[in-house]
Short mmCIF file of C-alpha atoms and ligand atoms in Angstrom, two decimals:
data_model
loop_
_atom_site.label_atom_id
_atom_site.label_comp_id
_atom_site.label_asym_id
_atom_site.label_seq_id
_atom_site.Cartn_x
_atom_site.Cartn_y
_atom_site.Cartn_z
CA HIS A 1 1.36 -14.58 -11.04
CA ALA A 2 3.35 -13.96 -14.20
CA ASP A 3 7.05 -13.82 -13.50
CA LEU A 4 8.47 -10.65 -14.95
CA ALA A 5 11.66 -10.68 -12.90
CA LEU A 6 14.89 -10.39 -14.79
CA TYR A 7 17.41 -13.14 -14.20
CA ASP A 8 20.19 -12.44 -11.78
CA ALA A 9 23.45 -12.70 -13.74
CA LYS A 10 25.38 -14.09 -10.78
CA ALA A 11 22.75 -16.67 -9.96
CA ALA A 12 22.70 -17.81 -13.59
CA GLY A 13 26.46 -18.47 -13.51
CA ARG A 14 29.19 -18.14 -16.15
CA ASN A 15 28.54 -21.36 -18.00
CA THR A 16 25.00 -20.35 -18.78
CA LEU A 17 25.89 -16.94 -20.18
CA CYS A 18 24.50 -17.65 -23.62
CA PHE A 19 21.31 -19.16 -22.29
CA TYR A 20 21.05 -16.29 -19.85
CA ASN A 21 21.20 -13.72 -22.66
CA ILE A 22 18.37 -15.34 -24.54
CA GLU A 23 16.33 -15.56 -21.37
CA MET A 24 17.11 -11.97 -20.54
CA GLN A 25 16.16 -10.81 -24.00
CA TYR A 26 12.90 -12.71 -23.62
CA ALA A 27 12.27 -11.16 -20.22
CA LEU A 28 12.82 -7.68 -21.65
CA GLU A 29 10.37 -8.35 -24.47
CA ILE A 30 7.77 -9.66 -22.04
CA ARG A 31 8.30 -6.54 -19.97
CA ALA A 32 7.66 -4.27 -22.97
CA VAL A 33 4.53 -6.23 -23.89
CA ILE A 34 3.23 -5.98 -20.32
CA GLN A 35 3.99 -2.25 -20.18
CA SER A 36 1.97 -1.65 -23.28
CA ALA A 37 -0.85 -3.89 -22.03
CA LEU A 38 -0.87 -1.97 -18.77
CA TYR A 39 -1.28 1.25 -20.68
CA HIS A 40 -4.60 -0.06 -22.03
CA ALA A 41 -5.64 -2.06 -18.96
CA GLN A 42 -7.51 0.82 -17.40
CA GLU A 43 -9.73 1.52 -20.43
CA LEU A 44 -10.34 -2.20 -20.84
CA ASN A 45 -11.55 -2.46 -17.24
CA GLU A 46 -8.89 -5.03 -16.44
CA LEU A 47 -7.88 -3.21 -13.27
CA GLN A 48 -9.89 -3.63 -10.11
CA ILE A 49 -9.70 -2.04 -6.71
CA TYR A 50 -9.69 -4.42 -3.77
CA ALA A 51 -9.95 -3.48 -0.13
CA GLN A 52 -8.38 -5.21 2.85
CA PRO A 53 -9.97 -4.70 6.28
CA GLN A 54 -8.15 -3.07 9.17
CA VAL A 55 -9.41 -3.78 12.68
CA ASP A 56 -8.87 -2.31 16.14
CA ARG A 57 -7.89 -4.05 19.39
CA GLY A 58 -11.48 -5.19 19.84
CA GLY A 59 -11.59 -6.73 16.33
CA ARG A 60 -13.92 -4.02 15.03
CA LEU A 61 -13.57 -2.77 11.46
CA VAL A 62 -12.02 0.70 11.38
CA GLY A 63 -11.19 0.99 7.70
CA ALA A 64 -9.41 -0.61 4.78
CA GLU A 65 -6.40 -0.35 2.54
CA LEU A 66 -7.11 -0.21 -1.19
CA LEU A 67 -4.98 -2.57 -3.28
CA LEU A 68 -4.92 -2.79 -7.06
CA ARG A 69 -5.59 -6.01 -8.91
CA TRP A 70 -4.89 -6.63 -12.58
CA HIS A 71 -6.45 -9.51 -14.43
CA HIS A 72 -5.07 -9.76 -17.96
CA PRO A 73 -7.25 -11.93 -20.24
CA MET A 74 -4.28 -14.02 -21.44
CA VAL A 75 -1.68 -13.75 -18.69
CA GLY A 76 -4.10 -14.03 -15.76
CA TRP A 77 -3.54 -12.27 -12.44
CA ILE A 78 -0.50 -10.03 -12.30
CA SER A 79 0.74 -8.89 -8.89
CA PRO A 80 0.95 -5.18 -8.09
CA ASN A 81 4.48 -5.84 -6.88
CA GLN A 82 5.25 -6.53 -10.54
CA PHE A 83 3.10 -4.05 -12.44
CA ILE A 84 3.38 -1.00 -10.16
CA PRO A 85 7.13 -0.63 -10.85
CA LEU A 86 6.40 -0.91 -14.60
CA ALA A 87 3.62 1.66 -14.31
CA GLU A 88 6.06 3.95 -12.51
CA GLU A 89 8.61 3.61 -15.30
CA THR A 90 6.16 4.50 -18.06
CA GLY A 91 4.19 7.11 -16.12
CA THR A 92 0.96 5.11 -16.39
CA ILE A 93 0.93 5.26 -12.59
CA LEU A 94 -0.26 8.87 -12.81
CA SER A 95 -3.63 8.02 -14.35
CA ILE A 96 -3.97 4.76 -12.42
CA GLY A 97 -3.19 6.52 -9.15
CA GLN A 98 -5.70 9.24 -9.92
CA TRP A 99 -8.36 6.62 -10.57
CA VAL A 100 -7.66 4.90 -7.22
CA LEU A 101 -7.79 8.25 -5.44
CA ARG A 102 -11.09 9.16 -7.09
CA SER A 103 -12.61 5.77 -6.27
CA ALA A 104 -11.53 6.10 -2.63
CA CYS A 105 -13.06 9.58 -2.40
CA GLN A 106 -16.32 8.51 -4.06
CA THR A 107 -16.64 5.65 -1.58
CA LEU A 108 -15.84 7.89 1.39
CA ALA A 109 -18.41 10.45 0.23
CA ARG A 110 -21.07 7.73 -0.02
CA TRP A 111 -20.12 6.27 3.38
CA ALA A 112 -20.31 9.72 4.99
CA ARG A 113 -24.08 9.62 4.43
CA GLN A 114 -24.45 6.17 6.04
CA PRO A 115 -24.02 6.16 9.83
CA GLN A 116 -22.69 2.57 9.97
CA TYR A 117 -19.82 3.41 7.59
CA ALA A 118 -19.24 7.09 8.29
CA ALA A 119 -16.30 6.54 10.66
CA LEU A 120 -14.38 4.16 8.37
CA THR A 121 -11.11 5.28 6.79
CA LEU A 122 -9.62 4.35 3.44
CA SER A 123 -5.87 4.18 2.84
CA ILE A 124 -4.39 4.40 -0.61
CA ASN A 125 -0.84 3.68 -1.70
CA VAL A 126 0.86 6.65 -3.33
CA SER A 127 3.90 5.91 -5.45
CA ILE A 128 6.90 8.20 -5.45
CA ARG A 129 6.39 9.30 -9.04
CA GLN A 130 2.78 10.21 -8.32
CA PHE A 131 3.73 12.17 -5.22
CA ARG A 132 6.59 13.99 -6.95
CA HIS A 133 4.33 15.03 -9.84
CA ALA A 134 3.94 18.80 -9.75
CA GLY A 135 0.13 18.70 -9.92
CA PHE A 136 -0.39 16.14 -7.15
CA VAL A 137 -1.58 18.44 -4.37
CA ASP A 138 -4.02 20.27 -6.67
CA GLU A 139 -5.28 16.99 -8.02
CA VAL A 140 -6.11 15.78 -4.51
CA ARG A 141 -7.79 19.10 -3.69
CA THR A 142 -9.91 18.93 -6.85
CA ILE A 143 -10.98 15.32 -6.33
CA LEU A 144 -11.92 16.00 -2.71
CA ALA A 145 -14.02 18.98 -3.80
CA GLU A 146 -15.68 17.14 -6.68
CA THR A 147 -16.59 14.07 -4.65
CA GLY A 148 -17.33 15.79 -1.33
CA ALA A 149 -15.31 13.14 0.54
CA PRO A 150 -14.42 13.92 4.19
CA PRO A 151 -10.62 14.46 3.97
CA ALA A 152 -10.03 13.20 7.51
CA ARG A 153 -11.14 9.71 6.42
CA LEU A 154 -8.51 9.54 3.68
CA LYS A 155 -5.03 8.20 4.42
CA LEU A 156 -2.12 8.34 2.05
CA GLU A 157 0.46 5.57 2.42
CA PHE A 158 4.04 6.19 1.37
CA THR A 159 7.14 4.08 1.63
CA GLU A 160 10.36 5.43 3.04
CA SER A 161 11.69 5.96 -0.49
CA ILE A 162 9.54 9.13 -0.60
CA VAL A 163 12.18 11.01 1.39
CA ILE A 164 15.39 9.87 -0.27
CA ASP A 165 15.72 12.54 -2.91
CA ASN A 166 14.05 15.56 -1.38
CA VAL A 167 12.97 15.78 2.25
CA ASP A 168 12.04 19.47 2.05
CA ASP A 169 9.75 19.03 -0.92
CA THR A 170 8.16 16.01 0.77
CA VAL A 171 7.48 17.91 3.98
CA ARG A 172 6.11 20.92 2.08
CA LYS A 173 3.67 18.81 0.09
CA MET A 174 2.64 16.78 3.09
CA ASN A 175 1.86 19.95 5.03
CA GLN A 176 -0.28 21.29 2.18
CA LEU A 177 -2.24 18.04 2.12
CA ARG A 178 -2.44 17.97 5.90
CA GLN A 179 -4.04 21.41 5.88
CA MET A 180 -6.87 19.88 3.87
CA GLY A 181 -7.29 17.33 6.66
CA ILE A 182 -5.61 14.33 5.07
CA ARG A 183 -3.67 11.79 7.16
CA PHE A 184 -0.41 10.00 6.38
CA SER A 185 0.90 6.54 6.96
CA MET A 186 4.47 5.28 6.54
CA ASP A 187 4.19 1.93 4.79
CA ASP A 188 6.57 -1.05 5.12
CA PHE A 189 8.22 0.62 8.08
CA GLY A 190 11.66 -0.72 8.88
CA THR A 191 12.51 -2.08 5.45
CA GLY A 192 13.71 1.04 3.66
CA TYR A 193 16.11 3.78 4.57
CA SER A 194 14.54 3.84 7.99
CA SER A 195 16.22 6.88 9.34
CA LEU A 196 14.50 7.49 12.64
CA SER A 197 14.89 11.21 12.02
CA TYR A 198 12.19 10.96 9.33
CA LEU A 199 9.73 10.03 12.04
CA LYS A 200 10.47 13.41 13.53
CA LYS A 201 10.69 15.42 10.29
CA LEU A 202 7.63 14.12 8.48
CA PRO A 203 4.11 15.02 9.64
CA LEU A 204 3.03 11.38 9.99
CA ASP A 205 -0.06 10.02 11.72
CA GLN A 206 0.57 6.33 11.40
CA ILE A 207 3.25 3.77 10.70
CA LYS A 208 2.76 0.26 9.36
CA ILE A 209 5.11 -2.40 10.67
CA ASP A 210 6.28 -4.34 7.65
CA GLN A 211 4.97 -7.87 7.36
CA SER A 212 8.51 -9.27 7.09
CA PHE A 213 8.97 -8.53 10.82
CA ILE A 214 5.55 -9.87 11.77
CA ARG A 215 6.04 -13.16 9.90
CA ASP A 216 8.60 -14.77 12.23
CA MET A 217 8.05 -12.55 15.24
CA THR A 218 6.74 -15.38 17.41
CA SER A 219 9.76 -17.64 16.72
CA ASP A 220 12.60 -15.21 15.97
CA ALA A 221 13.84 -13.17 18.91
CA ASP A 222 15.35 -10.48 16.65
CA ASP A 223 12.07 -9.87 14.84
CA ALA A 224 10.26 -9.81 18.17
CA ALA A 225 12.70 -7.20 19.44
CA ILE A 226 12.27 -5.05 16.32
CA VAL A 227 8.48 -5.18 16.54
CA THR A 228 8.38 -4.28 20.23
CA ALA A 229 10.86 -1.46 19.62
CA ILE A 230 8.70 -0.05 16.80
CA LEU A 231 5.60 -0.27 18.99
CA SER A 232 7.38 1.49 21.81
CA ILE A 233 8.90 4.30 19.74
CA SER A 234 5.62 5.00 18.00
CA ARG A 235 3.83 5.20 21.32
CA SER A 236 6.41 7.73 22.52
CA LEU A 237 5.96 9.77 19.35
CA SER A 238 2.13 9.48 19.48
CA LEU A 239 2.01 7.69 16.16
CA GLN A 240 -0.70 5.16 15.48
CA VAL A 241 0.61 1.70 14.56
CA VAL A 242 -0.78 -0.85 12.13
CA ALA A 243 0.65 -4.36 12.03
CA GLU A 244 0.68 -5.66 8.44
CA GLY A 245 0.45 -9.28 7.42
CA VAL A 246 -1.07 -10.70 10.62
CA GLU A 247 -1.90 -14.31 9.79
CA THR A 248 -2.03 -16.21 13.07
CA GLU A 249 -3.65 -15.97 16.50
CA ALA A 250 -0.16 -16.18 18.04
CA GLN A 251 0.98 -13.10 16.10
CA GLN A 252 -2.17 -11.25 17.09
CA GLN A 253 -1.68 -12.20 20.74
CA PHE A 254 1.93 -10.99 20.76
CA LEU A 255 1.01 -7.67 19.13
CA TYR A 256 -1.96 -7.19 21.44
CA GLU A 257 0.17 -7.77 24.54
CA HIS A 258 2.65 -5.19 23.30
CA GLY A 259 -0.05 -2.58 22.78
CA CYS A 260 -0.52 -2.61 18.99
CA GLU A 261 -3.53 -0.49 18.02
CA LEU A 262 -4.53 -1.64 14.55
CA TYR A 263 -4.28 -4.92 12.69
CA GLN A 264 -4.35 -5.92 9.03
CA GLY A 265 -3.81 -9.38 7.57
CA PHE A 266 -5.31 -12.58 6.31
CA LEU A 267 -6.40 -13.45 9.88
CA TYR A 268 -9.07 -10.73 9.62
CA GLY A 269 -9.70 -10.70 5.90
CA ARG A 270 -8.00 -10.98 2.55
CA PRO A 271 -8.24 -8.13 0.08
CA MET A 272 -11.76 -8.25 -1.42
CA PRO A 273 -13.62 -6.22 -4.04
CA LEU A 274 -14.30 -2.81 -2.49
CA ALA A 275 -18.08 -3.28 -2.69
CA GLU A 276 -17.82 -6.44 -0.57
CA LEU A 277 -16.18 -4.62 2.29
CA GLU A 278 -19.60 -3.36 3.32
CA HIS A 279 -20.59 -6.96 4.04
CA PHE A 280 -17.43 -7.71 6.00
CA GLN A 281 -18.28 -9.89 8.96
CA GLN A 282 -16.68 -8.56 12.08
CA HIS A 283 -15.36 -10.94 14.68
CA VAL A 284 -15.52 -8.71 17.68
CA ARG A 285 -13.25 -9.89 20.48
P1 C2E B 1 1.61 -2.85 0.57
O1 C2E B 1 1.05 -1.49 0.44
O2 C2E B 1 2.62 -3.05 1.64
O3 C2E B 1 0.36 -3.80 0.77
C1 C2E B 1 0.32 -4.91 1.62
C2 C2E B 1 0.48 -6.19 0.84
O4 C2E B 1 0.45 -7.28 1.75
C3 C2E B 1 -0.66 -6.45 -0.14
O5 C2E B 1 -0.08 -7.14 -1.25
C4 C2E B 1 -1.56 -7.41 0.65
O6 C2E B 1 -2.39 -8.21 -0.16
C5 C2E B 1 -0.52 -8.22 1.37
N1 C2E B 1 -1.03 -8.83 2.60
C6 C2E B 1 -1.97 -8.35 3.44
N2 C2E B 1 -2.17 -9.16 4.49
C7 C2E B 1 -1.33 -10.21 4.31
C8 C2E B 1 -1.06 -11.40 5.08
O7 C2E B 1 -1.64 -11.65 6.13
N3 C2E B 1 -0.10 -12.24 4.57
C9 C2E B 1 0.57 -11.98 3.41
N4 C2E B 1 1.47 -12.87 3.00
N5 C2E B 1 0.34 -10.86 2.67
C10 C2E B 1 -0.59 -9.99 3.12
P2 C2E B 1 -0.52 -6.78 -2.75
O8 C2E B 1 -1.98 -6.50 -2.77
O9 C2E B 1 0.05 -7.87 -3.60
O10 C2E B 1 0.24 -5.42 -3.02
C11 C2E B 1 1.63 -5.36 -3.08
C12 C2E B 1 2.13 -3.96 -3.12
O11 C2E B 1 1.78 -3.31 -4.34
C13 C2E B 1 1.59 -3.08 -2.02
O12 C2E B 1 2.28 -3.32 -0.81
C14 C2E B 1 1.85 -1.70 -2.59
O13 C2E B 1 3.18 -1.32 -2.37
C15 C2E B 1 1.65 -1.94 -4.09
N6 C2E B 1 0.32 -1.46 -4.47
C16 C2E B 1 -0.88 -2.09 -4.45
N7 C2E B 1 -1.88 -1.28 -4.87
C17 C2E B 1 -1.30 -0.10 -5.17
C18 C2E B 1 -1.81 1.17 -5.67
O14 C2E B 1 -3.01 1.40 -5.86
N8 C2E B 1 -0.87 2.16 -5.91
C19 C2E B 1 0.46 1.96 -5.65
N9 C2E B 1 1.30 2.98 -5.89
N10 C2E B 1 0.95 0.81 -5.17
C20 C2E B 1 0.09 -0.22 -4.93
MG1 MG B 2 0.30 -0.11 1.64
MG1 MG B 3 3.16 -2.50 3.37
MG1 MG B 4 4.90 -3.26 0.13
#
């Protein structure tokens, strides 16, 4: 992964101020180059859509989350954690996001005609800029109509940042989308602003326990307590829960014992090209 992160001034220290400035200047130039490359990446077919399996308590495939991948011919693989924020800044996220949405809907429409795939869901990540865009709801409506995708199989994932600036607008838009039959998932739950009142205010269907809590859950009592609390509150609120970043049998066992419904992580499958998901080998428990 190319490192686009800017240097932390404090970490660099006073004595390295001059060096730091050159490095920072360099980082800014790299950033601008990458932003412009990203603008063209879509036309150049450098972006790919991967899918990561999600399984139920019995280990059966229930759906997948779509995750973007960018392979730049000179830089190599660039992580979405790095290019999504750049795409947000420039607005490129609007066309990229629309492309992901369309691809998801085309796949869902095709699956709807095949009994073995018809029940599978697809989740897409929606960035705040995309969601705030005035035309977003209409865009979703149009793409659903054009593709003929079953709306109930489509899930939109947001992070908690979606509510910081305007809760009312968020709720209004979510309700419009919900009327079409679309479902919502709160991504990276517990890492953001995490006001529990949002769980009540927003018309959510699902929450995803952030992988940072799952990681050390089996050795760290605090993480274990947070995970069990999230599982318990979501059960009380009738929200479906997905555990993100499940890598080990021990993590799976812990989550299973505490009633977790859905699982996603390298233990079940890494993100793979969307077309390969149809060949995903299930390890039914
Ligand atoms: P996210 O939505 O929270 O996605 C989960 C991330 O965890 C993915 O990273 C996935 O590959 C990774 N992951 C899944 N299972 C495991 C595991 O068992 N262990 C570990 N260590 N990691 C695991 P990825 O693909 O690098 O994506 C990073 C973030 O970039 C995503 O976080 C999401 O916020 C953003 N992103 C990706 N695709 C899109 C997109 O199409 N649109 C938008 N707006 N954001 C996207
Ligand atoms: Mg996500
Ligand atoms: Mg997440
Ligand atoms: Mg994330």
